[in-house]
C-alpha cells in the first residue's frame, strides 16, 4: 500500500527525491564501511607485541599511561589516558535544539602491554569506541570540579542528580589506565639500529639551517676573515655537515627499540581503538550494518513513494 504523502510541487518533489536518494546512498556507504570493519576484525589474527610483523596488525593489551603521565578529563576531572568530550546548549524557542558550544579530544600518546612487550599508541586519526561514556546535564557551560577532581561519590552525584535537568548537556568518553584495549592499526618498530638516514639529504638540511644564520656561518667557516664564504670554505662546511649527519646516524643506532601503533592512512586499513572486547566489537559493527541497511531500505521505499506519487 502506497503512503499518502499529499500533493507536492515539482520543486518540492525534486528536493525530496534528491534528499532521499542521498540518504539512501549515505546509509548504504555506512553498511559497507561497518561490514568492512567487521570482516577485518574477524579475519585479522591477534599478534603479540614482541613478535608482531611490521605493518597492519591487531593487538590486544592493557592500557598504561604515556610518558607524560595521566590526563584529567575536561568535564569530570577523572584521571584517564584518553578522552573526548562535547558540551551542548539547549536553544530557546518553540523548537528545542542542542547546539555544540565546545568539544575536544586528547592527542596524547599512551601505551599498551600484552605481557610480551609494550607498544606506544598514537590516538590521532583513530576511530575510538569506549565502554565508559557518560552524559549528564547542568546549568553552566562547564561543570564545577574541585581542584583535586571529583571523588567517586561526586562523580556518581553528577551523573544522577543532574542527568535530566539543565540547559547544558555534557558528554564524555574515557579510556582508563589498566583497561583492556583492542587495537587495529599500523605497527612499526623504531630505534635499535633500524632507522637509516639519507646522509646527503641530512647534510643538505644541516647546511640549509646554517645558511639561515649568516653571521654564525661566517664565524664558523670564514677562515681568512674576509667576511665571505669562498669555495674552499664552503667545501669545508659541506664536509662538516656530512660528519654531523654520520654522528646523528650513530646516535640513532644507539637508541633502544620502540614499538609504535599509528594510523595507516589507508581507507582499506581503518585505525580502530576500543575498550570493547573483540566479540562485542564485532557484534557492534554487525548491528550498525543491519541498522544502516534498514535505513537504506526505508529511504529507498520513500523514494519510490515520492516518485510514483508524481
PDB file of N, CA, C and O in Angstrom, residues 167-200:
ATOM      1  N   UNK A 167      20.236  23.454  31.137  1.00  0.00           N
ATOM      2  CA  UNK A 167      20.270  23.907  29.741  1.00  0.00           C
ATOM      3  C   UNK A 167      21.529  23.442  29.011  1.00  0.00           C
ATOM      4  O   UNK A 167      21.652  23.674  27.809  1.00  0.00           O
ATOM      5  N   UNK A 168      22.461  22.849  29.723  1.00  0.00           N
ATOM      6  CA  UNK A 168      23.690  22.342  29.102  1.00  0.00           C
ATOM      7  C   UNK A 168      23.729  20.829  29.227  1.00  0.00           C
ATOM      8  O   UNK A 168      23.329  20.259  30.263  1.00  0.00           O
ATOM      9  N   UNK A 169      24.202  20.191  28.177  1.00  0.00           N
ATOM     10  CA  UNK A 169      24.362  18.735  28.183  1.00  0.00           C
ATOM     11  C   UNK A 169      25.831  18.412  27.975  1.00  0.00           C
ATOM     12  O   UNK A 169      26.455  18.896  27.031  1.00  0.00           O
ATOM     13  N   UNK A 170      26.382  17.584  28.859  1.00  0.00           N
ATOM     14  CA  UNK A 170      27.793  17.204  28.808  1.00  0.00           C
ATOM     15  C   UNK A 170      27.904  15.736  28.403  1.00  0.00           C
ATOM     16  O   UNK A 170      27.196  14.887  28.933  1.00  0.00           O
ATOM     17  N   UNK A 171      28.816  15.462  27.497  1.00  0.00           N
ATOM     18  CA  UNK A 171      29.076  14.081  27.082  1.00  0.00           C
ATOM     19  C   UNK A 171      30.575  13.838  27.105  1.00  0.00           C
ATOM     20  O   UNK A 171      31.346  14.645  26.576  1.00  0.00           O
ATOM     21  N   UNK A 172      30.969  12.729  27.697  1.00  0.00           N
ATOM     22  CA  UNK A 172      32.401  12.440  27.869  1.00  0.00           C
ATOM     23  C   UNK A 172      32.650  10.942  27.697  1.00  0.00           C
ATOM     24  O   UNK A 172      31.940  10.124  28.279  1.00  0.00           O
ATOM     25  N   UNK A 173      33.643  10.601  26.877  1.00  0.00           N
ATOM     26  CA  UNK A 173      34.072   9.210  26.700  1.00  0.00           C
ATOM     27  C   UNK A 173      35.524   9.104  27.135  1.00  0.00           C
ATOM     28  O   UNK A 173      36.346   9.952  26.757  1.00  0.00           O
ATOM     29  N   UNK A 174      35.838   8.061  27.897  1.00  0.00           N
ATOM     30  CA  UNK A 174      37.161   7.957  28.508  1.00  0.00           C
ATOM     31  C   UNK A 174      37.764   6.566  28.321  1.00  0.00           C
ATOM     32  O   UNK A 174      37.046   5.575  28.236  1.00  0.00           O
ATOM     33  N   UNK A 175      39.095   6.534  28.266  1.00  0.00           N
ATOM     34  CA  UNK A 175      39.848   5.288  28.388  1.00  0.00           C
ATOM     35  C   UNK A 175      40.685   5.401  29.647  1.00  0.00           C
ATOM     36  O   UNK A 175      41.436   6.374  29.818  1.00  0.00           O
ATOM     37  N   UNK A 176      40.545   4.424  30.539  1.00  0.00           N
ATOM     38  CA  UNK A 176      41.253   4.443  31.810  1.00  0.00           C
ATOM     39  C   UNK A 176      42.493   3.542  31.762  1.00  0.00           C
ATOM     40  O   UNK A 176      42.561   2.596  30.975  1.00  0.00           O
ATOM     41  N   UNK A 177      43.426   3.854  32.629  1.00  0.00           N
ATOM     42  CA  UNK A 177      44.607   3.001  32.768  1.00  0.00           C
ATOM     43  C   UNK A 177      44.173   1.628  33.261  1.00  0.00           C
ATOM     44  O   UNK A 177      43.234   1.488  34.040  1.00  0.00           O
ATOM     45  N   UNK A 178      44.864   0.596  32.761  1.00  0.00           N
ATOM     46  CA  UNK A 178      44.659  -0.818  33.109  1.00  0.00           C
ATOM     47  C   UNK A 178      43.455  -1.444  32.392  1.00  0.00           C
ATOM     48  O   UNK A 178      43.237  -2.655  32.535  1.00  0.00           O
ATOM     49  N   UNK A 179      42.692  -0.676  31.641  1.00  0.00           N
ATOM     50  CA  UNK A 179      41.624  -1.278  30.846  1.00  0.00           C
ATOM     51  C   UNK A 179      42.228  -2.109  29.727  1.00  0.00           C
ATOM     52  O   UNK A 179      43.327  -1.825  29.239  1.00  0.00           O
ATOM     53  N   UNK A 180      41.490  -3.124  29.288  1.00  0.00           N
ATOM     54  CA  UNK A 180      41.923  -3.882  28.110  1.00  0.00           C
ATOM     55  C   UNK A 180      41.563  -3.093  26.860  1.00  0.00           C
ATOM     56  O   UNK A 180      40.470  -2.549  26.754  1.00  0.00           O
ATOM     57  N   UNK A 181      42.498  -3.046  25.929  1.00  0.00           N
ATOM     58  CA  UNK A 181      42.292  -2.281  24.697  1.00  0.00           C
ATOM     59  C   UNK A 181      42.463  -3.183  23.488  1.00  0.00           C
ATOM     60  O   UNK A 181      43.435  -3.936  23.386  1.00  0.00           O
ATOM     61  N   UNK A 182      41.487  -3.105  22.581  1.00  0.00           N
ATOM     62  CA  UNK A 182      41.597  -3.738  21.269  1.00  0.00           C
ATOM     63  C   UNK A 182      42.112  -2.684  20.300  1.00  0.00           C
ATOM     64  O   UNK A 182      41.597  -1.558  20.257  1.00  0.00           O
ATOM     65  N   UNK A 183      43.140  -3.032  19.505  1.00  0.00           N
ATOM     66  CA  UNK A 183      43.737  -2.066  18.579  1.00  0.00           C
ATOM     67  C   UNK A 183      44.008  -2.722  17.235  1.00  0.00           C
ATOM     68  O   UNK A 183      44.514  -3.843  17.165  1.00  0.00           O
ATOM     69  N   UNK A 184      43.660  -2.006  16.176  1.00  0.00           N
ATOM     70  CA  UNK A 184      43.909  -2.459  14.816  1.00  0.00           C
ATOM     71  C   UNK A 184      44.505  -1.277  14.065  1.00  0.00           C
ATOM     72  O   UNK A 184      43.836  -0.257  13.855  1.00  0.00           O
ATOM     73  N   UNK A 185      45.781  -1.379  13.705  1.00  0.00           N
ATOM     74  CA  UNK A 185      46.450  -0.255  13.063  1.00  0.00           C
ATOM     75  C   UNK A 185      47.817  -0.632  12.521  1.00  0.00           C
ATOM     76  O   UNK A 185      48.170  -1.819  12.451  1.00  0.00           O
ATOM     77  N   UNK A 186      48.593   0.382  12.157  1.00  0.00           N
ATOM     78  CA  UNK A 186      49.916   0.176  11.563  1.00  0.00           C
ATOM     79  C   UNK A 186      50.960   0.070  12.673  1.00  0.00           C
ATOM     80  O   UNK A 186      51.181   1.011  13.426  1.00  0.00           O
ATOM     81  N   UNK A 187      51.588  -1.093  12.737  1.00  0.00           N
ATOM     82  CA  UNK A 187      52.612  -1.365  13.745  1.00  0.00           C
ATOM     83  C   UNK A 187      53.990  -1.213  13.108  1.00  0.00           C
ATOM     84  O   UNK A 187      54.251  -1.757  12.033  1.00  0.00           O
ATOM     85  N   UNK A 188      54.867  -0.463  13.763  1.00  0.00           N
ATOM     86  CA  UNK A 188      56.244  -0.384  13.276  1.00  0.00           C
ATOM     87  C   UNK A 188      57.178  -0.157  14.461  1.00  0.00           C
ATOM     88  O   UNK A 188      56.784   0.393  15.493  1.00  0.00           O
ATOM     89  N   UNK A 189      58.388  -0.625  14.296  1.00  0.00           N
ATOM     90  CA  UNK A 189      59.399  -0.530  15.342  1.00  0.00           C
ATOM     91  C   UNK A 189      60.462   0.465  14.912  1.00  0.00           C
ATOM     92  O   UNK A 189      60.969   0.406  13.788  1.00  0.00           O
ATOM     93  N   UNK A 190      60.773   1.392  15.800  1.00  0.00           N
ATOM     94  CA  UNK A 190      61.792   2.406  15.514  1.00  0.00           C
ATOM     95  C   UNK A 190      62.939   2.246  16.510  1.00  0.00           C
ATOM     96  O   UNK A 190      62.781   1.656  17.578  1.00  0.00           O
ATOM     97  N   UNK A 191      64.102   2.797  16.147  1.00  0.00           N
ATOM     98  CA  UNK A 191      65.265   2.682  17.013  1.00  0.00           C
ATOM     99  C   UNK A 191      65.931   1.324  16.878  1.00  0.00           C
ATOM    100  O   UNK A 191      65.583   0.517  16.020  1.00  0.00           O
ATOM    101  N   UNK A 192      66.893   1.084  17.726  1.00  0.00           N
ATOM    102  CA  UNK A 192      67.588  -0.194  17.711  1.00  0.00           C
ATOM    103  C   UNK A 192      68.367  -0.445  16.442  1.00  0.00           C
ATOM    104  O   UNK A 192      68.558  -1.592  16.034  1.00  0.00           O
ATOM    105  N   UNK A 193      68.817   0.616  15.769  1.00  0.00           N
ATOM    106  CA  UNK A 193      69.608   0.462  14.552  1.00  0.00           C
ATOM    107  C   UNK A 193      68.781   0.279  13.302  1.00  0.00           C
ATOM    108  O   UNK A 193      69.322   0.077  12.215  1.00  0.00           O
ATOM    109  N   UNK A 194      67.430   0.379  13.419  1.00  0.00           N
ATOM    110  CA  UNK A 194      66.584   0.144  12.246  1.00  0.00           C
ATOM    111  C   UNK A 194      66.491   1.368  11.340  1.00  0.00           C
ATOM    112  O   UNK A 194      66.263   1.256  10.156  1.00  0.00           O
ATOM    113  N   UNK A 195      66.573   2.561  11.935  1.00  0.00           N
ATOM    114  CA  UNK A 195      66.383   3.781  11.162  1.00  0.00           C
ATOM    115  C   UNK A 195      67.667   4.175  10.450  1.00  0.00           C
ATOM    116  O   UNK A 195      68.712   4.353  11.070  1.00  0.00           O
ATOM    117  N   UNK A 196      67.568   4.320   9.152  1.00  0.00           N
ATOM    118  CA  UNK A 196      68.708   4.697   8.331  1.00  0.00           C
ATOM    119  C   UNK A 196      68.468   6.085   7.714  1.00  0.00           C
ATOM    120  O   UNK A 196      67.481   6.287   7.014  1.00  0.00           O
ATOM    121  N   UNK A 197      69.345   7.013   8.029  1.00  0.00           N
ATOM    122  CA  UNK A 197      69.233   8.353   7.474  1.00  0.00           C
ATOM    123  C   UNK A 197      69.783   8.394   6.052  1.00  0.00           C
ATOM    124  O   UNK A 197      70.698   7.646   5.709  1.00  0.00           O
ATOM    125  N   UNK A 198      69.233   9.275   5.270  1.00  0.00           N
ATOM    126  CA  UNK A 198      69.814   9.614   3.967  1.00  0.00           C
ATOM    127  C   UNK A 198      70.908  10.637   4.242  1.00  0.00           C
ATOM    128  O   UNK A 198      70.625  11.799   4.559  1.00  0.00           O
ATOM    129  N   UNK A 199      72.174  10.208   4.154  1.00  0.00           N
ATOM    130  CA  UNK A 199      73.283  11.061   4.560  1.00  0.00           C
ATOM    131  C   UNK A 199      73.320  12.377   3.781  1.00  0.00           C
ATOM    132  O   UNK A 199      73.477  13.457   4.353  1.00  0.00           O
ATOM    133  N   UNK A 200      73.162  12.299   2.467  1.00  0.00           N
ATOM    134  CA  UNK A 200      73.233  13.506   1.648  1.00  0.00           C
ATOM    135  C   UNK A 200      72.084  14.449   1.962  1.00  0.00           C
ATOM    136  O   UNK A 200      72.278  15.670   2.060  1.00  0.00           O
TER     137      UNK A 200
END
